[in-house]
CSV table of C-alpha atoms (C1' of nucleotides) in Angstrom, one decimal:
chain,number,residue,atom,x,y,z
A,24,MET,CA,82.3,59.6,125.6
A,25,GLN,CA,83.5,56.2,125.7
A,26,TYR,CA,85.7,54.1,128.0
A,27,ILE,CA,86.4,50.4,128.7
A,28,CYS,CA,85.3,48.3,131.5
A,29,ASN,CA,87.8,45.6,132.4
A,30,VAL,CA,91.1,44.7,133.9
A,31,PHE,CA,92.9,45.5,137.0
A,32,GLN,CA,91.3,44.5,140.2
A,33,PRO,CA,92.8,45.8,143.4
A,34,ALA,CA,92.8,44.2,146.9
A,35,MET,CA,88.8,43.8,147.4
A,36,SER,CA,86.7,43.1,150.3
A,37,GLN,CA,83.3,41.7,149.4
A,38,SER,CA,81.5,43.2,152.4
A,39,ALA,CA,77.9,44.2,151.6
A,40,ALA,CA,75.7,41.8,149.7
A,41,SER,CA,74.6,44.6,147.2
A,42,ALA,CA,78.2,45.5,146.2
A,43,PRO,CA,79.1,43.2,143.2
A,44,ASN,CA,81.7,45.7,142.0
A,45,PRO,CA,84.3,46.2,144.4
A,46,LEU,CA,85.8,49.1,142.3
A,47,LEU,CA,82.7,51.1,143.2
A,48,GLN,CA,83.4,50.7,146.8
A,49,LEU,CA,85.0,54.0,148.5
A,50,GLU,CA,87.5,51.7,150.3
A,51,ASN,CA,89.3,50.9,147.1
A,52,GLN,CA,89.5,54.3,145.4
A,53,LEU,CA,92.3,56.9,145.4
A,54,CYS,CA,89.9,59.8,145.1
A,55,PHE,CA,88.3,59.6,148.5
A,56,PRO,CA,91.2,59.7,150.7
A,57,LEU,CA,92.6,62.4,148.6
A,58,TYR,CA,89.3,64.5,149.0
A,59,ALA,CA,89.2,63.7,152.6
A,60,VAL,CA,92.7,64.2,153.5
A,61,SER,CA,92.8,67.5,151.6
A,62,ARG,CA,89.8,68.9,153.7
A,63,LEU,CA,91.4,67.5,157.0
A,64,VAL,CA,94.7,69.2,156.3
A,65,THR,CA,92.9,72.4,155.5
A,66,LYS,CA,91.1,72.1,159.0
A,67,ALA,CA,94.5,71.1,160.5
A,68,TYR,CA,95.6,74.6,159.5
A,69,GLN,CA,92.7,76.4,160.8
A,70,PRO,CA,93.6,76.9,164.5
A,71,LEU,CA,97.0,78.2,163.3
A,72,LEU,CA,95.5,80.4,160.6
A,73,GLU,CA,92.8,81.6,163.0
A,74,GLU,CA,95.4,83.7,164.8
A,75,LEU,CA,96.1,85.6,161.6
A,76,GLU,CA,92.2,85.6,160.7
A,77,LEU,CA,93.1,84.0,157.4
A,78,THR,CA,91.5,81.2,155.5
A,79,TYR,CA,93.6,78.6,153.9
A,80,PRO,CA,93.4,79.9,150.4
A,81,GLN,CA,94.1,83.5,151.7
A,82,TYR,CA,97.2,82.0,153.3
A,83,LEU,CA,98.2,80.4,150.0
A,84,VAL,CA,97.9,83.8,148.3
A,85,LEU,CA,99.9,85.5,151.1
A,86,LEU,CA,102.5,82.7,150.8
A,87,LEU,CA,103.1,83.6,147.1
A,88,LEU,CA,103.1,87.3,147.7
A,89,TRP,CA,105.8,87.1,150.6
A,90,GLU,CA,107.8,85.1,148.1
A,91,HIS,CA,107.4,87.2,145.0
A,92,GLY,CA,106.5,90.5,146.5
A,93,GLU,CA,104.0,91.3,143.6
A,94,LEU,CA,102.0,89.2,141.2
A,95,SER,CA,99.1,89.6,138.8
A,96,VAL,CA,95.7,87.9,139.4
A,97,LYS,CA,96.8,85.8,136.4
A,98,GLY,CA,100.2,85.0,137.9
A,99,LEU,CA,98.4,84.0,141.3
A,100,GLY,CA,95.8,81.8,139.4
A,101,GLU,CA,98.6,80.1,137.4
A,102,ARG,CA,100.3,79.2,140.4
A,103,LEU,CA,97.4,78.2,142.5
A,104,LEU,CA,95.4,76.6,139.7
A,105,LEU,CA,92.5,79.1,140.8
A,106,ASP,CA,90.5,81.5,138.3
A,107,SER,CA,89.4,85.1,138.8
A,108,GLY,CA,86.0,83.8,139.9
A,109,THR,CA,87.6,82.6,143.1
A,110,LEU,CA,90.6,85.1,143.3
A,111,THR,CA,88.7,88.2,142.7
A,112,PRO,CA,86.4,88.0,145.6
A,113,LEU,CA,89.2,86.7,147.8
A,114,LEU,CA,91.6,89.5,147.0
A,115,LYS,CA,89.0,92.1,147.5
A,116,ARG,CA,88.5,90.7,151.1
A,117,LEU,CA,92.1,90.9,151.8
A,118,GLU,CA,92.3,94.4,150.3
A,119,GLN,CA,89.4,95.6,152.6
A,120,ARG,CA,91.4,94.3,155.5
A,121,GLY,CA,94.4,96.3,154.3
A,122,LEU,CA,96.6,93.3,153.7
A,123,VAL,CA,97.0,93.6,150.0
A,124,SER,CA,96.9,96.3,147.2
A,125,ARG,CA,95.1,95.8,143.9
A,126,ARG,CA,95.9,98.2,141.0
A,127,ARG,CA,95.7,98.1,137.3
A,128,ASP,CA,99.2,97.6,135.6
A,129,ALA,CA,100.0,100.8,133.9
A,130,ARG,CA,101.7,99.0,131.0
A,131,ASP,CA,98.7,96.7,130.4
A,132,GLU,CA,95.3,97.9,131.8
A,133,ARG,CA,93.9,94.5,131.7
A,134,SER,CA,96.1,93.2,134.3
A,135,VAL,CA,95.7,93.8,138.0
A,136,ARG,CA,98.8,93.8,140.0
A,137,ILE,CA,98.6,92.5,143.6
A,138,GLY,CA,100.9,93.6,146.2
A,139,LEU,CA,101.3,93.5,149.8
A,140,GLN,CA,100.4,96.4,152.1
A,141,PRO,CA,102.5,96.9,155.5
A,142,ALA,CA,100.0,94.9,157.5
A,143,GLY,CA,100.2,91.9,154.8
A,144,GLU,CA,104.0,92.0,155.0
A,145,ALA,CA,104.0,92.1,158.8
A,146,LEU,CA,101.8,89.0,158.9
A,147,ARG,CA,104.7,87.0,157.5
A,148,HIS,CA,106.6,87.0,161.0
A,149,LYS,CA,103.5,85.4,162.5
A,150,ALA,CA,103.2,82.7,159.8
A,151,THR,CA,106.9,81.6,160.0
A,152,CYS,CA,106.1,78.8,162.4
A,153,ILE,CA,103.0,77.4,160.6
A,154,PRO,CA,104.7,74.9,158.0
A,155,GLU,CA,106.4,73.2,160.9
A,156,ALA,CA,103.5,73.1,163.2
A,157,LEU,CA,101.5,71.4,160.5
A,158,MET,CA,104.2,68.9,159.7
A,159,ALA,CA,104.1,67.8,163.3
A,160,LYS,CA,100.5,67.2,162.9
A,161,PHE,CA,101.1,65.0,160.2
A,162,GLN,CA,103.5,62.7,162.2
A,163,LEU,CA,105.2,61.4,159.0
A,164,SER,CA,108.9,60.8,159.0
A,165,PRO,CA,111.0,63.0,156.5
A,166,ALA,CA,111.2,60.1,154.2
A,167,GLU,CA,107.4,59.4,154.3
A,168,PHE,CA,106.9,63.3,154.0
A,169,GLU,CA,109.2,63.4,150.9
A,170,ALA,CA,107.7,60.3,149.2
A,171,LEU,CA,104.2,61.6,149.5
A,172,ARG,CA,105.0,65.0,148.4
A,173,GLY,CA,106.8,63.6,145.4
A,174,GLN,CA,104.0,61.3,144.4
A,175,LEU,CA,101.5,64.2,144.6
A,176,ASN,CA,103.7,66.4,142.6
A,177,HIS,CA,104.0,63.6,139.9
A,178,LEU,CA,100.2,63.4,139.9
A,179,LEU,CA,99.9,67.1,139.7
A,180,THR,CA,101.8,67.2,136.6
A,181,GLN,CA,99.8,64.1,135.3
A,182,LEU,CA,96.6,66.1,135.7
A,183,SER,CA,97.7,69.7,135.0
B,11,MET,CA,98.7,78.3,171.2
B,12,GLN,CA,102.4,77.6,171.1
B,13,TYR,CA,104.7,75.8,168.7
B,14,ILE,CA,108.4,75.4,168.2
B,15,CYS,CA,110.2,76.8,165.3
B,16,ASN,CA,113.3,75.0,164.2
B,17,VAL,CA,114.7,71.5,162.9
B,18,PHE,CA,114.0,69.7,159.6
B,19,GLN,CA,115.1,71.6,156.5
B,20,PRO,CA,113.8,69.8,153.3
B,21,ALA,CA,115.2,70.3,149.8
B,22,MET,CA,115.2,74.1,149.5
B,23,SER,CA,115.6,76.4,146.4
B,24,GLN,CA,116.6,79.9,147.2
B,25,SER,CA,114.8,81.3,144.5
B,26,ALA,CA,113.4,84.7,145.2
B,27,ALA,CA,115.2,87.4,147.0
B,28,SER,CA,112.4,88.1,149.4
B,29,ALA,CA,112.0,84.5,150.6
B,30,PRO,CA,114.4,83.8,153.5
B,31,ASN,CA,112.4,80.9,154.8
B,32,PRO,CA,112.0,78.2,152.2
B,33,LEU,CA,109.5,76.4,154.6
B,34,LEU,CA,107.1,79.4,153.6
B,35,GLN,CA,107.5,78.4,149.9
B,36,LEU,CA,104.7,76.7,148.3
B,37,GLU,CA,107.1,74.3,146.4
B,38,ASN,CA,108.4,72.7,149.7
B,39,GLN,CA,105.2,72.1,151.3
B,40,LEU,CA,102.8,69.0,151.4
B,41,CYS,CA,99.5,70.9,151.6
B,42,PHE,CA,99.4,72.7,148.3
B,43,PRO,CA,99.9,69.5,145.9
B,44,LEU,CA,97.3,68.0,148.1
B,45,TYR,CA,94.9,70.9,147.6
B,46,ALA,CA,95.6,71.3,143.9
B,47,VAL,CA,95.5,67.5,143.2
B,48,SER,CA,92.3,67.0,145.0
B,49,ARG,CA,90.6,69.6,142.9
B,50,LEU,CA,92.1,68.5,139.8
B,51,VAL,CA,90.7,65.0,140.4
B,52,THR,CA,87.3,66.3,141.2
B,53,LYS,CA,87.6,68.0,137.7
B,54,ALA,CA,88.8,64.9,136.1
B,55,TYR,CA,85.6,63.2,137.3
B,56,GLN,CA,83.5,66.0,136.0
B,57,PRO,CA,83.1,64.9,132.2
B,58,LEU,CA,82.1,61.3,133.5
B,59,LEU,CA,79.9,62.4,136.2
B,60,GLU,CA,78.2,64.9,133.8
B,61,GLU,CA,76.6,62.1,131.8
B,62,LEU,CA,74.9,61.2,135.3
B,63,GLU,CA,74.2,64.7,136.2
B,64,LEU,CA,75.9,64.5,139.4
B,65,THR,CA,78.5,66.4,141.3
B,66,TYR,CA,81.4,64.7,142.9
B,67,PRO,CA,80.2,64.7,146.4
B,68,GLN,CA,76.7,63.6,145.2
B,69,TYR,CA,78.5,60.7,143.6
B,70,LEU,CA,80.3,59.8,146.7
B,71,VAL,CA,77.0,59.8,148.6
B,72,LEU,CA,75.6,57.2,145.9
B,73,LEU,CA,78.6,55.0,146.2
B,74,LEU,CA,77.7,54.7,149.7
B,75,LEU,CA,74.2,54.0,149.2
B,76,TRP,CA,74.7,51.4,146.3
B,77,GLU,CA,77.1,49.6,148.6
B,78,HIS,CA,74.9,49.8,152.0
B,79,GLY,CA,71.4,50.2,150.5
B,80,GLU,CA,70.4,52.6,153.2
B,81,LEU,CA,72.2,54.9,155.6
B,82,SER,CA,71.4,57.6,158.1
B,83,VAL,CA,72.6,61.3,157.5
B,84,LYS,CA,74.9,60.6,160.4
B,85,GLY,CA,76.2,57.4,158.9
B,86,LEU,CA,76.8,59.2,155.6
B,87,GLY,CA,78.5,61.9,157.5
B,88,GLU,CA,80.8,59.6,159.4
B,89,ARG,CA,82.0,57.8,156.3
B,90,LEU,CA,82.3,61.1,154.1
B,91,LEU,CA,83.7,63.2,157.1
B,92,LEU,CA,80.9,65.7,156.1
B,93,ASP,CA,78.3,67.3,158.5
B,94,SER,CA,74.7,67.9,158.1
B,95,GLY,CA,75.2,71.5,157.0
B,96,THR,CA,76.7,70.0,153.7
B,97,LEU,CA,74.7,66.9,153.5
B,98,THR,CA,71.3,68.1,154.1
B,99,PRO,CA,71.0,70.5,151.1
B,100,LEU,CA,72.7,67.9,148.9
B,101,LEU,CA,70.4,65.2,149.9
B,102,LYS,CA,67.5,67.3,149.3
B,103,ARG,CA,68.7,68.1,145.8
B,104,LEU,CA,69.0,64.3,145.2
B,105,GLU,CA,65.5,63.8,146.7
B,106,GLN,CA,64.0,66.4,144.4
B,107,ARG,CA,65.5,64.7,141.5
B,108,GLY,CA,63.9,61.3,142.5
B,109,LEU,CA,67.2,59.6,143.2
B,110,VAL,CA,67.0,59.0,146.9
B,111,SER,CA,64.3,59.0,149.6
B,112,ARG,CA,64.6,60.7,153.0
B,113,ARG,CA,62.4,59.7,155.9
B,114,ARG,CA,62.6,59.8,159.7
B,115,ASP,CA,63.5,56.5,161.4
B,116,ALA,CA,60.4,55.1,162.9
B,117,ARG,CA,62.5,53.8,166.0
B,118,ASP,CA,64.4,57.0,166.5
B,119,GLU,CA,62.7,60.2,165.1
B,120,ARG,CA,65.8,62.2,165.5
B,121,SER,CA,67.5,60.1,162.7
B,122,VAL,CA,66.7,60.5,159.0
B,123,ARG,CA,67.2,57.3,156.8
B,124,ILE,CA,68.5,58.0,153.3
B,125,GLY,CA,67.5,55.4,150.8
B,126,LEU,CA,67.7,54.7,146.9
B,127,GLN,CA,64.7,55.3,144.7
B,128,PRO,CA,64.7,53.2,141.4
B,129,ALA,CA,66.1,56.0,139.6
B,130,GLY,CA,69.0,56.1,141.8
B,131,GLU,CA,69.6,52.5,141.9
B,132,ALA,CA,69.4,52.5,138.1
B,133,LEU,CA,72.1,55.1,137.9
B,134,ARG,CA,74.6,52.5,139.3
B,135,HIS,CA,74.9,50.6,136.0
B,136,LYS,CA,76.1,53.9,134.2
B,137,ALA,CA,78.5,54.4,137.0
B,138,THR,CA,80.2,51.0,136.7
B,139,CYS,CA,83.0,52.1,134.4
B,140,ILE,CA,83.8,55.4,136.1
B,141,PRO,CA,86.5,54.1,138.6
B,142,GLU,CA,88.6,52.6,135.7
B,143,ALA,CA,88.2,55.6,133.6
B,144,LEU,CA,89.5,57.7,136.2
B,145,MET,CA,92.4,55.5,137.0
B,146,ALA,CA,93.4,55.6,133.5
B,147,LYS,CA,93.6,59.4,133.7
B,148,PHE,CA,96.0,59.1,136.6
B,149,GLN,CA,98.5,57.1,134.4
B,150,LEU,CA,99.8,55.6,137.4
B,151,SER,CA,101.2,51.9,137.7
B,152,PRO,CA,99.1,49.6,140.0
B,153,ALA,CA,102.2,49.9,142.4
B,154,GLU,CA,102.4,53.6,142.5
B,155,PHE,CA,98.5,53.7,142.8
B,156,GLU,CA,98.6,51.4,145.8
B,157,ALA,CA,101.6,53.3,147.3
B,158,LEU,CA,99.8,56.7,147.1
B,159,ARG,CA,96.5,55.1,148.2
B,160,GLY,CA,98.2,53.5,151.4
B,161,GLN,CA,100.1,56.7,152.1
B,162,LEU,CA,96.9,58.8,151.9
B,163,ASN,CA,94.9,56.3,154.1
B,164,HIS,CA,97.6,56.5,156.6
B,165,LEU,CA,97.6,60.4,156.6
B,166,LEU,CA,93.8,60.1,156.9
B,167,THR,CA,94.0,58.0,160.2
B,168,GLN,CA,96.6,60.5,161.4
B,169,LEU,CA,94.3,63.4,160.9
B,170,SER,CA,90.9,62.1,161.8
C,8,DG,C1',58.5,59.7,186.1
C,9,DC,C1',61.0,64.2,185.8
C,10,DC,C1',64.6,67.0,184.4
C,11,DA,C1',69.3,67.6,182.6
C,12,DA,C1',72.4,66.1,179.3
C,13,DT,C1',73.1,64.2,175.0
C,14,DT,C1',72.2,63.3,170.3
C,15,DA,C1',70.6,64.0,165.1
C,16,DA,C1',69.2,67.2,161.8
C,17,DA,C1',68.2,71.4,160.1
C,18,DT,C1',69.3,76.3,159.5
C,19,DT,C1',72.0,80.4,158.9
C,20,DG,C1',76.0,82.9,157.4
C,21,DT,C1',80.5,83.2,155.4
C,22,DG,C1',84.0,81.7,151.9
C,23,DT,C1',85.4,79.2,148.6
C,24,DG,C1',85.4,76.8,143.6
C,25,DC,C1',84.2,76.9,139.0
C,26,DA,C1',81.2,77.2,134.8
C,27,DA,C1',79.4,80.5,132.0
C,28,DT,C1',79.0,85.1,130.5
C,29,DA,C1',80.3,90.1,130.2
C,30,DT,C1',83.5,93.7,129.6
C,31,DA,C1',87.3,96.1,128.5
C,32,DA,C1',92.3,96.2,126.8
C,33,DT,C1',95.5,94.5,123.7
C,34,DT,C1',97.3,92.2,119.7
C,35,DT,C1',96.8,90.1,115.2
C,36,DT,C1',95.5,90.4,110.7
C,37,DA,C1',93.7,91.4,106.4
D,7,DT,C1',94.7,101.0,110.3
D,8,DA,C1',90.0,99.0,111.1
D,9,DA,C1',87.9,94.8,112.2
D,10,DA,C1',88.7,90.3,114.2
D,11,DA,C1',90.7,87.4,117.6
D,12,DT,C1',92.8,87.0,121.9
D,13,DT,C1',93.7,88.0,126.7
D,14,DA,C1',92.8,89.6,131.8
D,15,DT,C1',89.4,90.6,135.2
D,16,DA,C1',85.1,90.8,136.8
D,17,DT,C1',80.3,89.3,137.3
D,18,DT,C1',76.7,85.9,138.0
D,19,DG,C1',74.8,81.6,139.6
D,20,DC,C1',75.2,77.3,141.7
D,21,DA,C1',77.0,73.8,144.9
D,22,DC,C1',79.7,72.7,148.3
D,23,DA,C1',82.4,73.0,153.2
D,24,DC,C1',81.9,74.1,157.7
D,25,DA,C1',81.4,76.9,162.2
D,26,DA,C1',77.7,78.3,164.9
D,27,DT,C1',73.2,78.0,166.6
D,28,DT,C1',68.4,76.2,167.0
D,29,DT,C1',65.2,72.6,167.3
D,30,DA,C1',63.3,68.3,168.4
D,31,DA,C1',63.9,63.4,170.2
D,32,DT,C1',66.1,60.3,173.2
D,33,DT,C1',68.7,59.0,177.3
D,34,DG,C1',70.6,58.9,182.0
D,35,DG,C1',70.5,60.1,186.6
D,36,DC,C1',68.0,60.8,190.5
DNA sequence: GCCAATTAAATTGTGTGCAATATAATTTTA
DNA sequence: TAAAATTATATTGCACACAATTTAATTGGC
């Protein structure tokens, strides 16, 4: 592994005596606000998801199932960028609660099809208002919202 | 808990027959690209941090210690938006590896001061190139980079 | 000074994420 | 078609995150 050290100095603040490299400061990086905002957004969902007794990743899985009806573990993983090590236990918990069903695909026994049980389908109505409630917490104008969404999707393409 | 269901329809694509509410689609939300990009960025760090045998949150802690020299667990937690339930075990692992020191503050025995051991200080040189190596992976122009950083920091303020 | 309230860490328990490995089914290839 | 390669999940182990609780130290009010 080898990479070059030079070029491109962003707006810097020479604060601490022991920080000769402003690029190593949290303030000047993209990664930290990304990491922190992502966790804060998950936390912003929590009071809304608590009513449905769902975690945020569980909610994402249900969003996909509400939209597509049925998906394989692989299909869920491709869309959420999660692997079976994360999804399998998560799906088993949803199955135990009677929200989703898991059964081997008859045409390809390697594949496990995830479907919605009635209780999981019913949760959809309760979830209808969540996206807008979240947007309200962001306090972003539609233009800001779309700009940020566009940039993140661009970076998502770049990295995946 | 009560919130209002209406208003503001973003660009929608009526794809699946079973999705009457486009706001419930992953595509149209801000939260998912945020969540996915955050994880992908952490993954992009990994080959670089592997050389230092650090995880991404451990790297963030060291960034702060390199900049500030010494901080309490509370100080680290305020800056990283992490609590002691996350930081205590993480710091103990760094201590066991001889990278940081943990000792009670003599003036306030409730507080634990985290400092750098020589090995932890030495890692700083190896880390110098990481921020730029990461930026290269993003493939963003300086203008795009600054725009995204600004928007995320704005949202960070909004949510914290 | 004494006691209640506050504060800082640590602990406990649950749920992700994800690398690495294992297992079983399917497809490819010689 | 039998062996090899590939594919889809499951399992294991480790490290976060974070809510909730506990413990110990400090502060504030009287």
